[in-house]
C-alpha positions as YAML, in Angstrom:
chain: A
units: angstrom
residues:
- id: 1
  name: UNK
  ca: [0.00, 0.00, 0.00]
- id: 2
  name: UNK
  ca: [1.42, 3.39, -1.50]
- id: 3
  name: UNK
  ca: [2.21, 5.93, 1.37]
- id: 4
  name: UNK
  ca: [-1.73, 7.80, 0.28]
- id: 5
  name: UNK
  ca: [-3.38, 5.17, 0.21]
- id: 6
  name: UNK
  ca: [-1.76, 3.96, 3.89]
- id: 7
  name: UNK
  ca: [-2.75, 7.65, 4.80]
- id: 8
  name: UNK
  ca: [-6.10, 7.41, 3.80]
- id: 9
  name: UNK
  ca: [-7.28, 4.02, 5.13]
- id: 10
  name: UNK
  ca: [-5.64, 5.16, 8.44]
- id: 11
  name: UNK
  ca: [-7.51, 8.39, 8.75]
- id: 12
  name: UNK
  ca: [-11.01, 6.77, 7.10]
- id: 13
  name: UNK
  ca: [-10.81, 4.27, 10.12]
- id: 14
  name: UNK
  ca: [-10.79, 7.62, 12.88]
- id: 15
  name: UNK
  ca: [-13.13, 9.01, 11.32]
- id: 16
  name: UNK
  ca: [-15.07, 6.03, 11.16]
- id: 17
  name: UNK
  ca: [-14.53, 5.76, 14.96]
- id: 18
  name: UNK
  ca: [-16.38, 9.04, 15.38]
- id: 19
  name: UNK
  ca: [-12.92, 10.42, 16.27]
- id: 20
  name: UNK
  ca: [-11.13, 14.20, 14.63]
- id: 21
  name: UNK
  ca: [-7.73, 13.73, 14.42]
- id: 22
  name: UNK
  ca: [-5.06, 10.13, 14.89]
- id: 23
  name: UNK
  ca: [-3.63, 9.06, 17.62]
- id: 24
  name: UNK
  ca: [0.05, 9.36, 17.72]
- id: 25
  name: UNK
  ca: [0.53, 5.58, 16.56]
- id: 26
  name: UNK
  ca: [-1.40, 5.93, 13.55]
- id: 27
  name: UNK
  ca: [-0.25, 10.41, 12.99]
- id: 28
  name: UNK
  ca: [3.34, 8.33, 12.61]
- id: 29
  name: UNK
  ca: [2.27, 5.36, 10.50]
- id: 30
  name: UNK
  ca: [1.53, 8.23, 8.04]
- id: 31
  name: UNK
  ca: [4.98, 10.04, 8.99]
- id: 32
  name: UNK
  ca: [6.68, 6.99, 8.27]
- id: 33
  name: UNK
  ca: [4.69, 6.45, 4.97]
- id: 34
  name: UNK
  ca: [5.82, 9.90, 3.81]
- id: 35
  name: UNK
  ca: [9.62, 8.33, 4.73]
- id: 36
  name: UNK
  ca: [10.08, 10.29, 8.03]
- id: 37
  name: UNK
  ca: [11.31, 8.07, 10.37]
- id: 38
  name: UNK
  ca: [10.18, 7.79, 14.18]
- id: 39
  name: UNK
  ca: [11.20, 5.80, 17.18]
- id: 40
  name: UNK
  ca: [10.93, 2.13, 17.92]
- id: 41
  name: UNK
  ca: [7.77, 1.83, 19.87]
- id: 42
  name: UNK
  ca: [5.22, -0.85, 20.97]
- id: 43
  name: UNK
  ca: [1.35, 0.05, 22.14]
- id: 44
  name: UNK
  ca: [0.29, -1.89, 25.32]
- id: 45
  name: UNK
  ca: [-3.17, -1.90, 26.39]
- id: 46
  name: UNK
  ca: [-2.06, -3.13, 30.25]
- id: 47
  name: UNK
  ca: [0.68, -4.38, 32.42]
- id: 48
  name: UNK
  ca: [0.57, -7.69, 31.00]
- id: 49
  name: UNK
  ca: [2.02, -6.62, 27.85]
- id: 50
  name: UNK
  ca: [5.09, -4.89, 29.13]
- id: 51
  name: UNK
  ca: [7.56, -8.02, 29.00]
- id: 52
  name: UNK
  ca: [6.58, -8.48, 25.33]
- id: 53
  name: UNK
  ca: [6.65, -5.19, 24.55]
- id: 54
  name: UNK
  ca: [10.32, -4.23, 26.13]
- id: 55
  name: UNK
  ca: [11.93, -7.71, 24.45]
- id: 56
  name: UNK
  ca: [12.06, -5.64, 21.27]
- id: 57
  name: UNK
  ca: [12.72, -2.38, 22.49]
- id: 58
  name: UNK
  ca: [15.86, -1.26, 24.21]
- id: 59
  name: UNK
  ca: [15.67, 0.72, 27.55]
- id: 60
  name: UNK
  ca: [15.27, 3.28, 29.06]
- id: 61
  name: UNK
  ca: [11.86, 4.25, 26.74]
- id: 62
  name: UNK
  ca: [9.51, 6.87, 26.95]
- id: 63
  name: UNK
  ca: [5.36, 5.88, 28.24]
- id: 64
  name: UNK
  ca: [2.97, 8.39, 26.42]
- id: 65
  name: UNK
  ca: [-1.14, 7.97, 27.05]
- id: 66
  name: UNK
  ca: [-2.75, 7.25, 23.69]
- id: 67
  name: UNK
  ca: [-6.47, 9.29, 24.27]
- id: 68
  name: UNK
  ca: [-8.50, 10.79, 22.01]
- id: 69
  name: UNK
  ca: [-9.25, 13.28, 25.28]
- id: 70
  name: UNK
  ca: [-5.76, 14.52, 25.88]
- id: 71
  name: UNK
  ca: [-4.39, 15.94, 22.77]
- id: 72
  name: UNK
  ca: [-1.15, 17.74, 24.50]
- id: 73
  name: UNK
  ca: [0.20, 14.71, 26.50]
- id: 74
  name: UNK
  ca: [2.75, 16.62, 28.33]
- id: 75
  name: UNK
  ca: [0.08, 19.33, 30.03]
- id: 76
  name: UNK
  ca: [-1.46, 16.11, 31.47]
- id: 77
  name: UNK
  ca: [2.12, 15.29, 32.58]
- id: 78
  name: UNK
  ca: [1.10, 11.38, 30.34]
- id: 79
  name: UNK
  ca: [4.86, 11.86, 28.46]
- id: 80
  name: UNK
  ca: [7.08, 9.98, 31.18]
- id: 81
  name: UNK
  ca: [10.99, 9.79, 30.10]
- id: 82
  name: UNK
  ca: [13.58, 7.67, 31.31]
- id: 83
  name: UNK
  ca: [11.32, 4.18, 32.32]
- id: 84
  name: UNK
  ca: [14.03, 0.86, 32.51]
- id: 85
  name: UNK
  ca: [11.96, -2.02, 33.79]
- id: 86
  name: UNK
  ca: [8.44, -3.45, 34.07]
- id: 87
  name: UNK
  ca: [7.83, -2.11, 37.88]
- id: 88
  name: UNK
  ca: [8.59, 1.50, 36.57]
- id: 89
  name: UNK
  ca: [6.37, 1.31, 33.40]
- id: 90
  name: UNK
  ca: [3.32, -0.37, 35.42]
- id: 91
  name: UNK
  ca: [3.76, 1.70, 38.00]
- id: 92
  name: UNK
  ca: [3.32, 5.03, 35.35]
- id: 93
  name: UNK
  ca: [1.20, 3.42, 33.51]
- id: 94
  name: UNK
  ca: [-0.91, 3.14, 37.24]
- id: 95
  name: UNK
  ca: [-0.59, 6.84, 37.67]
- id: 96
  name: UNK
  ca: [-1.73, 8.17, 34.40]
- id: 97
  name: UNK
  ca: [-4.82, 5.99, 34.44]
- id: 98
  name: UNK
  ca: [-6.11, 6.92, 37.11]
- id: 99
  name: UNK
  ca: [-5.75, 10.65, 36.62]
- id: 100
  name: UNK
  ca: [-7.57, 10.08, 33.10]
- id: 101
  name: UNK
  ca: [-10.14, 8.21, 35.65]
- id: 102
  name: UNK
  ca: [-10.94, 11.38, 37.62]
- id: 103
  name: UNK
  ca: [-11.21, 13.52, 34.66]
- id: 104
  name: UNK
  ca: [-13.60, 10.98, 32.60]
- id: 105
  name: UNK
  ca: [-10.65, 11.03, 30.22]
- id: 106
  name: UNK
  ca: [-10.93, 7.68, 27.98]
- id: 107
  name: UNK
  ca: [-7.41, 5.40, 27.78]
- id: 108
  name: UNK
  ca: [-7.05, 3.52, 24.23]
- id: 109
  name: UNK
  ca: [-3.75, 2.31, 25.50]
- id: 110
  name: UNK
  ca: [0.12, 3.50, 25.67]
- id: 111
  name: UNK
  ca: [2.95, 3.92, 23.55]
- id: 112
  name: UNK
  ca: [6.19, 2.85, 24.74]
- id: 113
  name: UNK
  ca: [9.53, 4.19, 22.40]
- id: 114
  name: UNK
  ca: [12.99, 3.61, 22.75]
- id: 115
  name: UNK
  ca: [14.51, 7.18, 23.92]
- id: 116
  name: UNK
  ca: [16.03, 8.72, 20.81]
- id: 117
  name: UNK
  ca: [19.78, 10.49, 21.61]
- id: 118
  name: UNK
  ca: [21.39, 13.96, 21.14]
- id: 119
  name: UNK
  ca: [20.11, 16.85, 18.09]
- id: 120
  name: UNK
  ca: [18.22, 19.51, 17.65]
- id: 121
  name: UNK
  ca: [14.21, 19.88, 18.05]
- id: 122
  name: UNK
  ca: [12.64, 21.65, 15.31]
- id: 123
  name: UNK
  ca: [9.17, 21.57, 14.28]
- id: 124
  name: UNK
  ca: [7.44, 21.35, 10.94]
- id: 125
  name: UNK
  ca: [3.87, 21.74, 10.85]
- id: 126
  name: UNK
  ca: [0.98, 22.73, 8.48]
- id: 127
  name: UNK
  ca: [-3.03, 23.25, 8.36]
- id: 128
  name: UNK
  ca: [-5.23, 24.16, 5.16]
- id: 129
  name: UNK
  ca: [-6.28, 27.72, 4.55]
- id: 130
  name: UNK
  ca: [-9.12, 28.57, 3.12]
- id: 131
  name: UNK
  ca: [-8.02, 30.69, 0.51]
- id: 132
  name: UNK
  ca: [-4.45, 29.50, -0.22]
- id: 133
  name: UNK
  ca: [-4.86, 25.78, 0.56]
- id: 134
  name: UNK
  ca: [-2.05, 23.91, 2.19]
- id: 135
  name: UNK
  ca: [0.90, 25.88, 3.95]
- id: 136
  name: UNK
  ca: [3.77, 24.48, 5.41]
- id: 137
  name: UNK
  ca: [5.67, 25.90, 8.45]
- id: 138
  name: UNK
  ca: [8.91, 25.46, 9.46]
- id: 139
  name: UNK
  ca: [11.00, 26.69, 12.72]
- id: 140
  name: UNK
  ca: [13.30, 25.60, 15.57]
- id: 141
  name: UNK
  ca: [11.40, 24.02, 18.95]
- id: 142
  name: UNK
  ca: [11.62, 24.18, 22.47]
- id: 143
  name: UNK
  ca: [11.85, 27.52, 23.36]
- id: 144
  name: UNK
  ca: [11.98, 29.33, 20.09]
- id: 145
  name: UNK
  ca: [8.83, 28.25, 18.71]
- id: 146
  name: UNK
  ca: [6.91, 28.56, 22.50]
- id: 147
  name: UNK
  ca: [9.17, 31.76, 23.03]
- id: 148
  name: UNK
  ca: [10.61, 33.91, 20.75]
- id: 149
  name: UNK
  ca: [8.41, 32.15, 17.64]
- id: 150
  name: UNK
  ca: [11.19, 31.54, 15.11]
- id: 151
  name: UNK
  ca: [9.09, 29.82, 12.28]
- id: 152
  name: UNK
  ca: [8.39, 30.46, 8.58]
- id: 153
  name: UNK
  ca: [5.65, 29.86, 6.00]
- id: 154
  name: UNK
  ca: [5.30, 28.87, 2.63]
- id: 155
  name: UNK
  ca: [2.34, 27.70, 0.87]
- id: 156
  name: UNK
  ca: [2.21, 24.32, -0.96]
- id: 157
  name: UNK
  ca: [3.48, 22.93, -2.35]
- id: 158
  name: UNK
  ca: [7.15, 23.99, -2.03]
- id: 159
  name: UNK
  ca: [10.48, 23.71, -4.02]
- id: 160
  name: UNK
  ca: [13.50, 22.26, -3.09]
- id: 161
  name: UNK
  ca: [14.36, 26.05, -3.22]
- id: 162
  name: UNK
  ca: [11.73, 27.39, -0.95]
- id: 163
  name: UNK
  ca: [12.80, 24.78, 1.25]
- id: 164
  name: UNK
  ca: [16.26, 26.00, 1.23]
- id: 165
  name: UNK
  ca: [15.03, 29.81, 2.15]
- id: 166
  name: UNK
  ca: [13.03, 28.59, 4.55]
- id: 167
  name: UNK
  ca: [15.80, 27.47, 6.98]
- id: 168
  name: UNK
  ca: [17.83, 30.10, 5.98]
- id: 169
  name: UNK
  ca: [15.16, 32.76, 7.07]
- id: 170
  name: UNK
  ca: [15.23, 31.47, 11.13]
- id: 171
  name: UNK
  ca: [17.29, 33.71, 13.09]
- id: 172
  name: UNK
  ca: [18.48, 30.10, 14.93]
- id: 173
  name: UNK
  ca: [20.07, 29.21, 11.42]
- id: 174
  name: UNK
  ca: [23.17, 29.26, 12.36]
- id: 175
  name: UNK
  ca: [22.74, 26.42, 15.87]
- id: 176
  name: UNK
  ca: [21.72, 24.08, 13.12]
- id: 177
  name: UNK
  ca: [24.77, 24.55, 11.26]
- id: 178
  name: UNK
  ca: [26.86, 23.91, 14.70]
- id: 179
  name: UNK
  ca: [27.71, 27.27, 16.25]
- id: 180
  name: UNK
  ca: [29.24, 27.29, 18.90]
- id: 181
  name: UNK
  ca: [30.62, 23.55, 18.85]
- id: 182
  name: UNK
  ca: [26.92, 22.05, 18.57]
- id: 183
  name: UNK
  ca: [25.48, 19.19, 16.38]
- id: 184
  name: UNK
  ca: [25.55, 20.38, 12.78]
- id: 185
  name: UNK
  ca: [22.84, 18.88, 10.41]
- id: 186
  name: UNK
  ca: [23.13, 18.60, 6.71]
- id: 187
  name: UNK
  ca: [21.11, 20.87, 4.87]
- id: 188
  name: UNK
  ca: [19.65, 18.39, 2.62]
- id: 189
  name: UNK
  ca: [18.45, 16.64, 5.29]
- id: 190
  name: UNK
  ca: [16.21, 19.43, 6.52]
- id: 191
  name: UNK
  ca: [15.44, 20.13, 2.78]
- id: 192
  name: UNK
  ca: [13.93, 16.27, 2.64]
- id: 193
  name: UNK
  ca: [12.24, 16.63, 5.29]
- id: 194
  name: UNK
  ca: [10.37, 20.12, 4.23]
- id: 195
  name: UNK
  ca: [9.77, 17.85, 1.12]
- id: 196
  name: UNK
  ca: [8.25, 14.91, 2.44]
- id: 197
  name: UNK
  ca: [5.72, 17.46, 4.31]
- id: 198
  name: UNK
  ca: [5.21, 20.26, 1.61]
- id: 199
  name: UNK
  ca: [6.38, 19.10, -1.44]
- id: 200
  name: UNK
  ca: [4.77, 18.22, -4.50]
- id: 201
  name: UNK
  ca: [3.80, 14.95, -3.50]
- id: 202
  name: UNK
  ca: [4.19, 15.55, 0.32]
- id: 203
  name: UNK
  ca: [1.84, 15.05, 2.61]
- id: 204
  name: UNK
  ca: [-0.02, 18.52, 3.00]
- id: 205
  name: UNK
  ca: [-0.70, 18.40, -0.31]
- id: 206
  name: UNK
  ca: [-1.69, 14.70, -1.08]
- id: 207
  name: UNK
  ca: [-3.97, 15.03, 2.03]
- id: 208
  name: UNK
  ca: [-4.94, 18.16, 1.26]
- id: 209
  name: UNK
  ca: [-8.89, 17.21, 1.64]
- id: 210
  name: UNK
  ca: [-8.37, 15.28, 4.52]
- id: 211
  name: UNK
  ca: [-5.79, 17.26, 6.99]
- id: 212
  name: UNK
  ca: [-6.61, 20.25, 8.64]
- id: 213
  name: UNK
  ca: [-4.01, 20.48, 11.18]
- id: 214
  name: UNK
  ca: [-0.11, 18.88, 10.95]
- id: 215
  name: UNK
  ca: [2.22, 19.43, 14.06]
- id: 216
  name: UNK
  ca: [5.44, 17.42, 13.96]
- id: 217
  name: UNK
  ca: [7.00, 18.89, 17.38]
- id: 218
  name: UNK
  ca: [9.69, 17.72, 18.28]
- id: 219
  name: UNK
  ca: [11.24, 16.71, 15.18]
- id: 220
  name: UNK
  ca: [14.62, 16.00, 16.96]
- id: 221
  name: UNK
  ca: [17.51, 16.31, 13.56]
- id: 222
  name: UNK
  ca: [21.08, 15.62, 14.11]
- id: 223
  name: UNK
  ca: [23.58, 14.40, 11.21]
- id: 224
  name: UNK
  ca: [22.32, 11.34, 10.12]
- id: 225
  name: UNK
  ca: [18.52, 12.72, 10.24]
- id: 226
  name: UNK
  ca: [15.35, 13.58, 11.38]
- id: 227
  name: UNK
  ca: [12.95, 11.56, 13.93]
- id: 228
  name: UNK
  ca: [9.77, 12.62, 14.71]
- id: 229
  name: UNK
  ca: [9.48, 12.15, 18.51]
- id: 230
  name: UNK
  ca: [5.47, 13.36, 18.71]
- id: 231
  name: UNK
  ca: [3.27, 13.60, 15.97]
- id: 232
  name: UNK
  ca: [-0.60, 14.88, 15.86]
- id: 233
  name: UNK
  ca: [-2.94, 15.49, 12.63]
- id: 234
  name: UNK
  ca: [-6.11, 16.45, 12.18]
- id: 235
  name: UNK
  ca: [-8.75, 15.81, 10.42]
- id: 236
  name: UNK
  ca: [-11.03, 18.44, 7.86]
- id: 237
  name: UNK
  ca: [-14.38, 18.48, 8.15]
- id: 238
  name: UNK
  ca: [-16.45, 16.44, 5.83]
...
């Protein structure tokens, strides 16, 4: 099944479910359809599946709440890094569940991913305008997209070009070329990624009548790529 097609069943089935945007599983099925790569992971639905779950992962991993009621997971405080064993990951899981339980939050499970090492967060994210259709933005996370807001726009679909002036317009240009001693990412490695979103046949615009909202943040890059450590899309209205 061709990356729209993946896209599409996976989005029909939400829908289907009465539900507005994917769950982070399924938002990074589609990621990794449009060749973005993301973690190792495994979804358990309770304790019993940790041992299973952690024989093909290696530790420490990250335990994130998959509900369609908590769309920003780390608000709810349901992101918890640094988990080694079986004790620790019940024990979170514990925690979490019953939180959701006082809030009448509903739990379709939890993700469990391998902890991804050292680079820098950026964030590439979309929606669909009503006028211009699909546009494609691109900055620097953490604190300079919450912060000081050190994104860019384009609308789709873009160039290899655009994509190019796009990460040369963010004032933080220069920490993703390694000032100052830090991690320096190849350009055309930022450039494929911009692609794969807002590109010709990138997602934004294949899904153009289906996505409303993209957020890839964080979208951790370091020299041998990117990896999409959260993911969230949603859906157009009918």
């Amino acid at each position: 099944m061709d990356a729209v097609k993946t896209a599409r069943h996976l989005i029909e089935q939400a829908k289907a479910a009465k539900r507005d945007a994917l769950d982070e599983p399924a938002a990074k099925r589609v990621l990794q359809a449009f060749g973005i790569k993301t973690p190792s992971s495994a979804v358990i639905q309770s304790a019993d599946d940790i041992d299973k779950a952690l024989q093909g992962l290696t530790t420490p991993v990250v335990l994130k709440l998959i509900s369609p009621d908590v769309l920003h997971k780390s608000d709810f405080s349901a992101v918890i890094l640094g988990l080694s064993d079986a004790p620790a990951i019940a024990g979170a899981m514990r925690d979490i569940s019953q939180r959701c339980l006082e809030h009448g939050y509903e739990v379709d499970g939890f993700l469990l991913e391998e902890t991804i090492g050292h680079g820098h967060e950026i964030v590439i994210g979309g929606y669909r305008d009503d006028a211009f259709g699909p546009v494609i933005m691109f900055g620097l996370g953490g604190v300079f997209v919450e912060i000081l807001q050190d994104v860019t726009f384009r609308i789709c679909p873009i160039t290899e070009i655009d994509a190019k002036e796009m990460i040369e317009e963010l004032r933080g240009a220069p920490l993703l070329q390694g000032a100052r001693g830090g991690i320096a990412v190849p350009g055309q490695i930022l450039v494929n990624a911009l692609l794969a979103v807002g590109g010709q046949h990138g997602l934004l615009v294949e899904l153009a009548d289906l996505v409303k909202e993209l957020d890839i943040n964080p979208l951790l890059a370091g020299a041998q790529g990117v990896t999409a450590l959260d993911a969230r899309i949603v859906f157009a209205g009918d």
